[in-house]
Amino acid sequence: MNSITLAPGLAYYPDYLDRAAQDALLKAVREATRAAPLYTPRMPRTGKPFSVRMTNCGGLGWVSDEHGYRYQPTHPETGTAWPDIPKIALDAWEALSGYPHLPDACLINFYEPSARMGLHQDKDEEEFDAPVVSLSLGDTALFRYGGLDRKDPTKSVKLRSGDAIVFGGPARLIHHGVDRLFPGSSDLLPQGGRLNLTLRKVKVGPIS
DNA sequence: GAGTATCA
DNA sequence: AAAG
């Protein structure tokens, strides 16, 4: 499988999922969002809404509101447990993570054409030995990544539908974000936009 | 468009 | 302190 090392620990797999796999994953995501609808996260303290809408699958989901960032086992609006992680996503984790346990969290981000994600670190997990595996569906995104320090220099790469990226080892905690989408760049989602799935291991050890 | 800074 |  084709992989490009963008930085130490940061592996990029262009076209990791073929079109049939993308269609299958999209179908699974639609089923997940039927059980756990996309909601609008808010910033801690200020309550300012994100432009990206989110939901989760797996035992734990990442949420953000006035009270802070955290992982929790239920949807913040419906109060019900998150649906299961799609099989195709688990397969990607097993193929790409190099980690001996299944993920316990899968954050699903939906970007409308105008949505952005500022430069940030994924550091709300307890297990930093496990990588974060990211899968892109739909419109191309301009992805920015830097270093452990927020002021470290950054580079950009376009992430297209079906691409995978893995943050592991020295790249597990690098800053990253999405500067913009390229509307109309994919016909996978009829309404346009981009879906991103990030698989994580929040708790140390096997899933209980 | 890319990169940095500041607030909170 | 924060993916704003």
Coordinates of N, CA and C (backbone and C1' of nucleotides) in Angstrom, one line a residue:
Chain A
M1 N 0.8 -1.2 0.0 CA 0.0 0.0 0.0 C 0.9 1.2 0.0
N2 N 0.5 2.2 -0.7 CA 1.2 3.5 -0.9 C 1.2 4.3 0.4
S3 N 2.3 4.7 0.9 CA 2.3 5.6 2.1 C 3.4 6.6 1.9
I4 N 3.2 7.8 2.4 CA 4.1 8.9 2.3 C 4.3 9.4 3.7
T5 N 5.6 9.5 4.2 CA 5.9 10.1 5.5 C 5.9 11.6 5.4
L6 N 4.9 12.3 6.0 CA 4.9 13.7 5.9 C 5.8 14.4 6.9
A7 N 6.0 13.7 8.0 CA 6.9 14.1 9.1 C 7.1 12.8 9.9
P8 N 8.1 12.8 10.8 CA 8.3 11.6 11.6 C 7.1 11.2 12.4
G9 N 6.6 10.0 12.2 CA 5.3 9.6 12.8 C 4.0 9.9 12.1
L10 N 4.1 10.8 11.1 CA 2.9 11.2 10.4 C 2.9 10.5 9.0
A11 N 2.0 9.5 8.9 CA 2.0 8.8 7.6 C 0.7 9.1 6.8
Y12 N 0.9 9.3 5.6 CA -0.2 9.7 4.7 C -0.4 8.6 3.6
Y13 N -1.7 8.1 3.6 CA -2.0 7.0 2.6 C -3.0 7.5 1.6
P14 N -2.5 8.0 0.5 CA -3.5 8.5 -0.5 C -4.3 7.4 -1.1
D15 N -5.6 7.7 -1.3 CA -6.5 6.7 -1.9 C -6.5 5.3 -1.1
Y16 N -6.5 5.4 0.2 CA -6.5 4.2 1.0 C -7.8 3.4 0.8
L17 N -8.9 4.1 0.8 CA -10.2 3.5 0.5 C -10.6 3.7 -0.9
D18 N -10.8 2.6 -1.7 CA -11.3 2.7 -3.0 C -12.8 3.2 -3.0
R19 N -13.3 3.5 -4.2 CA -14.7 4.1 -4.2 C -15.7 3.2 -3.6
A20 N -15.6 1.9 -3.8 CA -16.6 1.0 -3.2 C -16.5 1.0 -1.7
A21 N -15.3 1.1 -1.2 CA -15.1 1.1 0.3 C -15.6 2.5 0.8
Q22 N -15.4 3.6 0.1 CA -15.9 4.9 0.5 C -17.4 4.9 0.5
D23 N -18.0 4.3 -0.5 CA -19.5 4.2 -0.5 C -20.0 3.4 0.7
A24 N -19.3 2.3 1.0 CA -19.7 1.4 2.1 C -19.6 2.1 3.4
L25 N -18.4 2.8 3.6 CA -18.2 3.6 4.8 C -19.2 4.7 5.0
L26 N -19.5 5.4 3.9 CA -20.5 6.4 3.9 C -21.9 5.9 4.4
K27 N -22.2 4.7 3.9 CA -23.5 4.1 4.3 C -23.5 3.8 5.8
A28 N -22.4 3.3 6.3 CA -22.3 3.1 7.7 C -22.4 4.3 8.5
V29 N -21.7 5.4 8.0 CA -21.8 6.7 8.7 C -23.2 7.2 8.8
R30 N -23.9 7.0 7.7 CA -25.3 7.5 7.6 C -26.2 6.7 8.7
E31 N -25.9 5.4 8.8 CA -26.6 4.7 9.8 C -26.2 5.2 11.2
A32 N -25.0 5.5 11.4 CA -24.5 6.0 12.7 C -25.2 7.3 13.0
T33 N -25.3 8.2 12.1 CA -25.8 9.5 12.3 C -27.3 9.5 12.5
R34 N -27.9 8.4 12.0 CA -29.4 8.2 12.3 C -29.6 7.9 13.8
A35 N -28.7 7.1 14.3 CA -28.8 6.8 15.8 C -28.3 7.9 16.6
A36 N -27.2 8.5 16.2 CA -26.5 9.6 16.9 C -26.4 10.8 16.0
P37 N -27.4 11.7 16.0 CA -27.4 12.8 15.0 C -26.2 13.8 15.2
L38 N -25.8 14.3 14.1 CA -24.7 15.4 14.2 C -25.3 16.5 15.1
Y39 N -24.4 17.0 15.9 CA -24.8 18.2 16.8 C -23.7 19.2 16.6
T40 N -23.9 20.4 17.1 CA -23.0 21.5 17.0 C -22.2 21.7 18.3
P41 N -21.0 21.3 18.4 CA -20.2 21.5 19.6 C -20.0 23.0 19.9
R42 N -19.7 23.3 21.1 CA -19.4 24.7 21.5 C -18.1 24.8 22.2
M43 N -17.5 26.0 22.2 CA -16.3 26.2 22.9 C -16.5 26.3 24.4
P44 N -15.5 25.7 25.1 CA -15.5 25.9 26.6 C -15.6 27.4 27.0
R45 N -16.3 27.6 28.0 CA -16.5 29.0 28.6 C -17.3 29.9 27.8
T46 N -16.9 30.1 26.5 CA -17.6 31.1 25.7 C -18.9 30.6 25.1
G47 N -18.9 29.3 24.8 CA -20.1 28.7 24.2 C -20.2 29.0 22.7
K48 N -19.1 29.6 22.1 CA -19.1 29.9 20.7 C -19.2 28.6 19.9
P49 N -20.2 28.5 19.0 CA -20.3 27.2 18.2 C -19.2 26.9 17.3
F50 N -18.9 25.7 17.1 CA -17.9 25.2 16.1 C -18.6 25.4 14.7
S51 N -17.9 25.5 13.7 CA -18.5 25.5 12.3 C -18.6 24.0 11.9
V52 N -17.8 23.1 12.5 CA -17.9 21.7 12.2 C -19.0 21.1 13.1
R53 N -19.8 20.2 12.5 CA -20.8 19.4 13.3 C -20.2 18.1 13.6
M54 N -20.6 17.5 14.7 CA -19.9 16.2 15.1 C -20.9 15.2 15.6
T55 N -20.5 14.0 15.6 CA -21.1 12.9 16.4 C -20.0 11.9 16.6
N56 N -20.3 10.8 17.2 CA -19.3 9.8 17.5 C -19.9 8.4 17.4
C57 N -19.0 7.4 17.3 CA -19.4 6.0 17.5 C -18.3 5.4 18.4
G58 N -18.6 4.2 18.9 CA -17.6 3.6 19.8 C -18.1 3.7 21.3
G59 N -17.4 3.2 22.2 CA -17.7 3.2 23.6 C -17.7 4.6 24.2
L60 N -16.8 5.5 23.6 CA -16.6 6.8 24.1 C -16.6 7.8 23.0
G61 N -17.2 9.0 23.2 CA -17.2 10.0 22.2 C -16.7 11.3 22.7
W62 N -15.9 12.0 21.8 CA -15.4 13.3 22.2 C -16.5 14.4 22.1
V63 N -16.7 15.2 23.1 CA -17.7 16.3 23.1 C -17.0 17.5 23.6
S64 N -17.6 18.7 23.2 CA -17.2 20.0 23.7 C -18.4 20.8 23.9
D65 N -18.4 21.5 25.1 CA -19.4 22.5 25.4 C -18.9 23.5 26.4
E66 N -19.7 24.3 27.0 CA -19.3 25.3 27.9 C -18.4 24.7 29.1
H67 N -18.7 23.5 29.4 CA -18.0 22.9 30.5 C -16.6 22.3 30.1
G68 N -16.3 22.2 28.9 CA -15.0 21.8 28.5 C -15.0 20.6 27.5
Y69 N -13.8 20.2 27.1 CA -13.6 19.0 26.3 C -13.6 17.8 27.1
R70 N -14.2 16.7 26.6 CA -14.2 15.4 27.4 C -14.6 14.3 26.5
Y71 N -14.4 13.1 27.0 CA -14.9 11.9 26.4 C -16.1 11.4 27.3
Q72 N -17.2 11.0 26.7 CA -18.3 10.5 27.4 C -19.0 9.4 26.7
P73 N -19.7 8.5 27.4 CA -20.3 7.3 26.7 C -21.6 7.6 26.0
T74 N -22.2 8.8 26.2 CA -23.5 9.1 25.6 C -23.5 10.4 24.8
H75 N -24.5 10.4 23.9 CA -24.7 11.6 23.0 C -25.1 12.8 23.9
P76 N -24.5 14.0 23.7 CA -24.8 15.1 24.6 C -26.3 15.6 24.5
E77 N -26.9 15.3 23.4 CA -28.3 15.9 23.2 C -29.3 14.8 23.4
T78 N -29.1 13.6 22.9 CA -30.1 12.5 23.1 C -29.9 11.7 24.3
G79 N -28.7 11.7 24.9 CA -28.4 10.9 26.1 C -28.2 9.5 25.9
T80 N -28.3 9.0 24.6 CA -28.1 7.6 24.4 C -26.7 7.2 24.0
A81 N -26.4 5.9 24.2 CA -25.1 5.4 23.9 C -24.7 5.6 22.5
W82 N -23.4 5.8 22.2 CA -23.0 5.9 20.8 C -23.1 4.6 20.1
P83 N -23.4 4.7 18.8 CA -23.5 3.4 18.0 C -22.1 2.8 17.8
D84 N -22.1 1.6 17.3 CA -20.9 0.8 17.1 C -20.0 1.5 16.0
I85 N -18.7 1.3 16.1 CA -17.8 1.7 15.1 C -18.0 0.9 13.9
P86 N -18.1 1.5 12.7 CA -18.3 0.7 11.5 C -17.1 -0.3 11.2
K87 N -17.5 -1.5 10.7 CA -16.5 -2.5 10.4 C -15.3 -2.0 9.5
I88 N -15.7 -1.2 8.5 CA -14.6 -0.7 7.6 C -13.6 0.2 8.3
A89 N -14.1 0.9 9.3 CA -13.2 1.8 10.1 C -12.4 1.0 11.0
L90 N -12.9 -0.1 11.6 CA -12.1 -1.0 12.4 C -11.0 -1.7 11.6
D91 N -11.4 -2.0 10.4 CA -10.4 -2.7 9.5 C -9.3 -1.7 9.2
A92 N -9.6 -0.4 9.0 CA -8.5 0.5 8.7 C -7.6 0.7 9.9
W93 N -8.2 0.7 11.1 CA -7.4 0.8 12.3 C -6.5 -0.4 12.4
E94 N -7.0 -1.6 12.2 CA -6.1 -2.8 12.3 C -5.0 -2.8 11.3
A95 N -5.3 -2.2 10.1 CA -4.3 -2.2 9.1 C -3.3 -1.1 9.3
L96 N -3.7 0.0 9.8 CA -2.8 1.2 9.9 C -2.2 1.6 11.2
S97 N -2.9 1.1 12.3 CA -2.5 1.7 13.6 C -1.2 1.0 14.2
G98 N -1.0 -0.3 13.9 CA 0.1 -1.0 14.5 C -0.1 -1.1 16.0
Y99 N -1.4 -1.0 16.5 CA -1.7 -1.0 17.9 C -2.4 -2.3 18.3
P100 N -2.1 -2.9 19.4 CA -2.6 -4.3 19.6 C -4.1 -4.3 20.2
H101 N -4.7 -3.2 20.4 CA -6.1 -3.2 20.9 C -7.0 -2.4 19.9
L102 N -8.3 -2.8 19.9 CA -9.3 -2.0 19.1 C -9.4 -0.6 19.7
P103 N -9.9 0.3 18.8 CA -10.1 1.7 19.3 C -11.4 1.7 20.1
D104 N -11.5 2.6 21.1 CA -12.7 2.7 21.8 C -13.5 4.0 21.5
A105 N -13.0 4.8 20.5 CA -13.7 6.0 20.2 C -13.5 6.3 18.7
C106 N -14.5 6.8 18.1 CA -14.4 7.2 16.7 C -15.2 8.5 16.5
L107 N -14.5 9.6 16.4 CA -15.2 10.9 16.2 C -15.5 11.1 14.7
I108 N -16.7 11.5 14.5 CA -17.2 11.8 13.1 C -17.4 13.3 13.0
N109 N -16.6 14.0 12.1 CA -16.7 15.4 11.9 C -17.4 15.6 10.5
F110 N -18.4 16.5 10.5 CA -18.9 16.9 9.2 C -18.7 18.4 8.9
Y111 N -18.0 18.6 7.8 CA -17.6 19.9 7.4 C -18.6 20.4 6.2
E112 N -19.3 21.4 6.4 CA -20.0 22.1 5.3 C -18.9 22.8 4.5
P113 N -19.2 23.3 3.3 CA -18.1 23.9 2.5 C -17.4 25.0 3.2
S114 N -18.1 25.8 4.1 CA -17.4 26.9 4.8 C -16.8 26.5 6.1
A115 N -16.9 25.3 6.5 CA -16.4 24.9 7.9 C -14.9 24.9 7.9
R116 N -14.4 25.1 9.1 CA -12.9 25.1 9.3 C -12.6 24.5 10.7
M117 N -11.4 24.0 10.8 CA -11.0 23.6 12.2 C -9.6 24.2 12.5
G118 N -9.6 25.0 13.5 CA -8.3 25.6 13.9 C -7.3 24.7 14.3
L119 N -6.0 25.2 14.3 CA -4.9 24.3 14.6 C -5.0 23.9 16.1
H120 N -4.9 22.6 16.3 CA -5.1 22.0 17.7 C -4.4 20.7 17.8
Q121 N -4.3 20.2 19.1 CA -3.8 18.9 19.4 C -4.9 18.0 19.9
D122 N -4.8 16.7 19.5 CA -5.7 15.7 20.1 C -5.0 15.2 21.4
K123 N -5.4 15.7 22.5 CA -4.7 15.3 23.7 C -5.7 15.1 24.9
D124 N -6.9 14.7 24.6 CA -7.8 14.4 25.7 C -7.9 12.9 26.0
E125 N -7.1 12.2 25.3 CA -7.0 10.7 25.5 C -6.1 10.4 26.7
E126 N -6.2 9.2 27.2 CA -5.3 8.8 28.2 C -4.2 7.9 27.7
E127 N -4.3 7.4 26.5 CA -3.3 6.5 25.9 C -2.7 7.2 24.7
F128 N -1.5 7.7 24.9 CA -0.8 8.4 23.8 C 0.1 7.5 23.0
D129 N 0.2 6.2 23.5 CA 1.0 5.2 22.7 C 0.2 4.8 21.5
A130 N -1.1 4.9 21.5 CA -1.9 4.5 20.4 C -2.0 5.7 19.4
P131 N -1.9 5.5 18.1 CA -2.0 6.6 17.2 C -3.5 7.0 17.0
V132 N -3.6 8.1 16.3 CA -4.9 8.5 15.8 C -5.0 8.2 14.3
V133 N -6.0 7.5 13.9 CA -6.2 7.2 12.4 C -7.3 8.0 11.9
S134 N -7.1 8.7 10.8 CA -8.1 9.6 10.2 C -8.4 9.2 8.8
L135 N -9.7 9.2 8.5 CA -10.2 8.8 7.2 C -11.1 9.9 6.6
S136 N -10.8 10.3 5.4 CA -11.5 11.4 4.7 C -12.5 10.9 3.7
L137 N -13.7 11.5 3.7 CA -14.8 11.2 2.7 C -15.3 12.5 2.2
G138 N -15.6 12.6 0.9 CA -16.2 13.7 0.3 C -15.2 14.8 -0.2
D139 N -15.6 16.0 0.0 CA -14.8 17.1 -0.6 C -13.4 17.1 -0.1
T140 N -12.5 17.5 -1.0 CA -11.1 17.7 -0.6 C -10.9 18.8 0.4
A141 N -10.0 18.5 1.4 CA -9.7 19.5 2.4 C -8.3 19.9 2.4
L142 N -8.0 21.2 2.7 CA -6.6 21.6 2.9 C -6.3 21.5 4.3
F143 N -5.4 20.4 4.6 CA -5.1 20.0 6.0 C -3.7 20.6 6.3
R144 N -3.7 21.3 7.5 CA -2.4 21.9 7.9 C -1.9 21.1 9.1
Y145 N -0.6 20.9 9.1 CA 0.0 20.2 10.3 C 1.3 20.9 10.7
G146 N 1.6 20.8 11.9 CA 2.8 21.5 12.4 C 3.6 20.6 13.4
G147 N 3.9 21.1 14.5 CA 4.7 20.4 15.5 C 4.1 20.4 16.9
L148 N 4.9 20.0 17.9 CA 4.4 19.9 19.2 C 4.1 21.3 19.8
D149 N 4.9 22.2 19.4 CA 4.7 23.6 19.8 C 3.8 24.3 18.8
R150 N 2.8 25.1 19.3 CA 1.8 25.7 18.4 C 2.5 26.6 17.4
K151 N 3.7 27.2 17.8 CA 4.3 28.1 16.9 C 5.3 27.5 16.0
D152 N 5.4 26.2 16.1 CA 6.3 25.4 15.1 C 5.8 25.7 13.7
P153 N 6.7 25.7 12.7 CA 6.3 25.9 11.3 C 5.3 24.8 10.9
T154 N 4.5 25.2 9.9 CA 3.5 24.2 9.5 C 3.6 24.0 8.0
K155 N 3.0 22.9 7.5 CA 2.9 22.5 6.1 C 1.5 22.1 5.8
S156 N 1.1 22.1 4.6 CA -0.2 21.7 4.2 C -0.2 20.6 3.2
V157 N -1.3 19.8 3.2 CA -1.5 18.8 2.2 C -3.0 18.7 2.0
K158 N -3.3 18.4 0.7 CA -4.8 18.2 0.4 C -5.2 16.8 0.7
L159 N -6.2 16.7 1.5 CA -6.8 15.3 1.8 C -8.0 15.1 1.0
R160 N -8.0 14.1 0.2 CA -9.1 13.8 -0.8 C -9.9 12.6 -0.2
S161 N -11.1 12.4 -0.8 CA -12.0 11.3 -0.4 C -11.2 10.0 -0.5
G162 N -11.2 9.2 0.6 CA -10.6 7.9 0.6 C -9.2 8.0 1.1
D163 N -8.6 9.1 1.3 CA -7.3 9.2 1.9 C -7.3 8.9 3.4
A164 N -6.2 8.3 3.9 CA -6.0 8.1 5.3 C -4.8 8.8 5.8
I165 N -4.8 9.2 7.1 CA -3.6 9.7 7.7 C -3.5 9.2 9.1
V166 N -2.3 8.9 9.5 CA -2.0 8.3 10.8 C -1.0 9.2 11.6
F167 N -1.5 9.6 12.8 CA -0.6 10.4 13.7 C -0.1 9.4 14.8
G168 N 1.1 9.1 14.7 CA 1.7 8.1 15.7 C 3.0 8.5 16.2
G169 N 3.5 7.9 17.3 CA 4.8 8.1 17.8 C 5.1 9.6 18.0
P170 N 6.2 10.1 17.4 CA 6.5 11.5 17.7 C 5.5 12.5 17.1
A171 N 4.6 12.0 16.2 CA 3.6 12.9 15.6 C 2.2 12.8 16.3
R172 N 2.1 12.0 17.4 CA 0.8 11.7 18.0 C 0.2 13.0 18.5
L173 N 1.0 14.0 19.0 CA 0.5 15.2 19.6 C 0.8 16.5 18.8
I174 N 1.0 16.3 17.5 CA 1.3 17.5 16.7 C 0.0 18.3 16.5
H175 N 0.2 19.6 16.3 CA -0.9 20.5 16.0 C -1.3 20.2 14.5
H176 N -2.6 20.3 14.3 CA -3.2 20.1 13.0 C -4.6 20.8 12.9
G177 N -5.0 21.0 11.7 CA -6.3 21.6 11.5 C -6.7 21.6 10.0
V178 N -7.9 22.1 9.7 CA -8.4 22.2 8.4 C -8.6 23.6 8.0
D179 N -7.9 24.1 7.0 CA -8.0 25.5 6.6 C -9.2 25.8 5.7
R180 N -9.5 24.9 4.9 CA -10.6 25.1 3.9 C -11.0 23.8 3.2
L181 N -12.2 23.8 2.6 CA -12.6 22.8 1.7 C -12.5 23.3 0.3
F182 N -12.6 22.3 -0.6 CA -12.7 22.6 -2.1 C -14.0 22.1 -2.5
P183 N -15.0 23.0 -2.4 CA -16.4 22.5 -2.7 C -16.5 22.0 -4.1
G184 N -17.3 20.9 -4.2 CA -17.5 20.3 -5.5 C -16.4 19.4 -6.0
S185 N -15.4 19.1 -5.1 CA -14.2 18.3 -5.5 C -14.5 16.8 -5.5
S186 N -15.6 16.4 -4.9 CA -16.0 15.0 -4.8 C -17.5 14.9 -5.0
D187 N -17.9 13.8 -5.6 CA -19.3 13.5 -5.8 C -19.8 12.5 -4.8
L188 N -19.0 12.1 -3.8 CA -19.4 11.0 -2.9 C -20.6 11.4 -2.1
L189 N -20.6 12.6 -1.5 CA -21.7 13.1 -0.8 C -22.6 14.0 -1.7
P190 N -23.8 13.6 -2.0 CA -24.6 14.3 -2.9 C -24.8 15.8 -2.6
Q191 N -24.9 16.1 -1.3 CA -25.1 17.4 -0.8 C -23.8 18.2 -0.7
G192 N -22.6 17.6 -0.9 CA -21.4 18.2 -0.8 C -20.9 18.2 0.7
G193 N -19.7 18.8 0.9 CA -19.1 18.8 2.2 C -18.2 17.6 2.4
R194 N -17.7 17.5 3.6 CA -16.7 16.5 4.0 C -16.9 15.8 5.3
L195 N -16.7 14.5 5.3 CA -16.8 13.7 6.5 C -15.4 13.3 6.9
N196 N -15.1 13.4 8.2 CA -13.8 12.9 8.6 C -14.0 12.0 9.8
L197 N -13.5 10.8 9.8 CA -13.6 9.9 10.9 C -12.2 9.8 11.6
T198 N -12.1 10.0 12.9 CA -10.9 9.8 13.6 C -11.0 8.7 14.7
L199 N -10.3 7.7 14.5 CA -10.3 6.5 15.4 C -9.2 6.8 16.5
R200 N -9.6 6.6 17.7 CA -8.7 6.8 18.8 C -8.8 5.7 19.9
K201 N -7.8 5.6 20.7 CA -7.8 4.7 21.9 C -7.7 5.7 23.1
V202 N -8.8 5.8 23.8 CA -8.9 6.8 24.9 C -8.3 6.2 26.2
K203 N -8.8 5.0 26.5 CA -8.4 4.3 27.7 C -7.2 3.4 27.5
V204 N -6.4 3.2 28.4 CA -5.2 2.3 28.3 C -5.7 0.8 28.5
G205 N -5.2 0.0 27.6 CA -5.5 -1.5 27.8 C -6.6 -1.9 26.9
P206 N -7.0 -3.2 27.0 CA -8.0 -3.8 26.1 C -9.4 -3.1 26.5
I207 N -10.3 -3.2 25.5 CA -11.6 -2.6 25.8 C -12.3 -3.5 26.8
S208 N -12.9 -2.9 27.8 CA -13.5 -3.8 28.8 C -14.9 -4.3 28.4
Chain B
dG1 P -7.4 31.1 -1.7 O5' -5.9 31.0 -1.1 C5' -4.8 30.8 -2.1 C4' -3.6 30.8 -1.3 C3' -3.6 29.9 0.0 O3' -2.5 29.1 0.0 C1' -3.0 32.1 0.5
dA2 P -2.3 28.1 1.3 O5' -1.3 28.9 2.2 C5' 0.0 29.3 1.6 C4' 0.8 30.0 2.6 C3' 0.9 29.2 4.0 O3' 2.2 29.3 4.4 C1' 0.1 31.4 4.4
dG3 P 2.7 28.4 5.6 O5' 2.9 29.4 6.8 C5' 3.8 30.5 6.7 C4' 3.5 31.5 7.8 C3' 3.3 30.8 9.2 O3' 4.4 31.3 10.0 C1' 1.6 32.4 8.8
dT4 P 4.6 30.8 11.5 O5' 4.0 31.9 12.4 C5' 4.6 33.2 12.3 C4' 3.7 34.2 13.0 C3' 3.5 33.8 14.5 O3' 4.1 34.8 15.3 C1' 1.5 34.5 13.5
dA5 P 4.1 34.6 16.9 O5' 2.9 35.6 17.3 C5' 2.8 36.9 16.8 C4' 1.6 37.6 17.4 C3' 1.3 37.2 18.8 O3' 1.1 38.4 19.6 C1' -0.6 36.8 17.6
dT6 P 1.2 38.4 21.2 O5' -0.4 38.6 21.5 C5' -1.1 39.6 20.8 C4' -2.6 39.4 21.2 C3' -2.8 38.9 22.6 O3' -3.6 39.8 23.3 C1' -4.1 37.7 21.0
dC7 P -3.9 39.6 24.9 O5' -5.4 39.1 24.8 C5' -6.4 40.0 24.2 C4' -7.7 39.2 24.0 C3' -8.2 38.6 25.4 O3' -9.6 39.0 25.5 C1' -8.1 36.9 23.7
dA8 P -10.2 39.0 27.0 O5' -10.9 37.6 27.2 C5' -11.9 37.2 26.3 C4' -12.1 35.7 26.6 C3' -12.2 35.3 28.0 O3' -13.2 34.4 28.3 C1' -10.6 34.0 26.9
Chain C
dA1 P -4.7 28.4 32.2 O5' -5.3 28.4 30.6 C5' -4.5 28.9 29.6 C4' -4.6 27.9 28.5 C3' -5.9 28.2 27.6 O3' -5.6 28.5 26.2 C1' -5.9 26.0 28.5
dA2 P -4.9 27.7 25.1 O5' -6.0 26.8 24.5 C5' -6.4 25.5 25.1 C4' -7.2 24.7 24.2 C3' -8.1 25.5 23.2 O3' -8.5 24.7 22.2 C1' -9.4 24.6 24.9
dA3 P -7.6 24.1 21.1 O5' -8.7 24.0 20.0 C5' -8.4 24.6 18.7 C4' -9.4 24.0 17.7 C3' -10.9 24.4 18.1 O3' -11.6 24.3 16.8 C1' -10.6 22.1 18.2
dG4 P -11.5 25.5 15.8 O5' -12.4 26.6 16.4 C5' -13.8 26.4 16.7 C4' -14.4 27.7 17.3 C3' -14.1 28.9 16.4 O3' -15.1 29.1 15.5 C1' -13.4 29.3 18.7

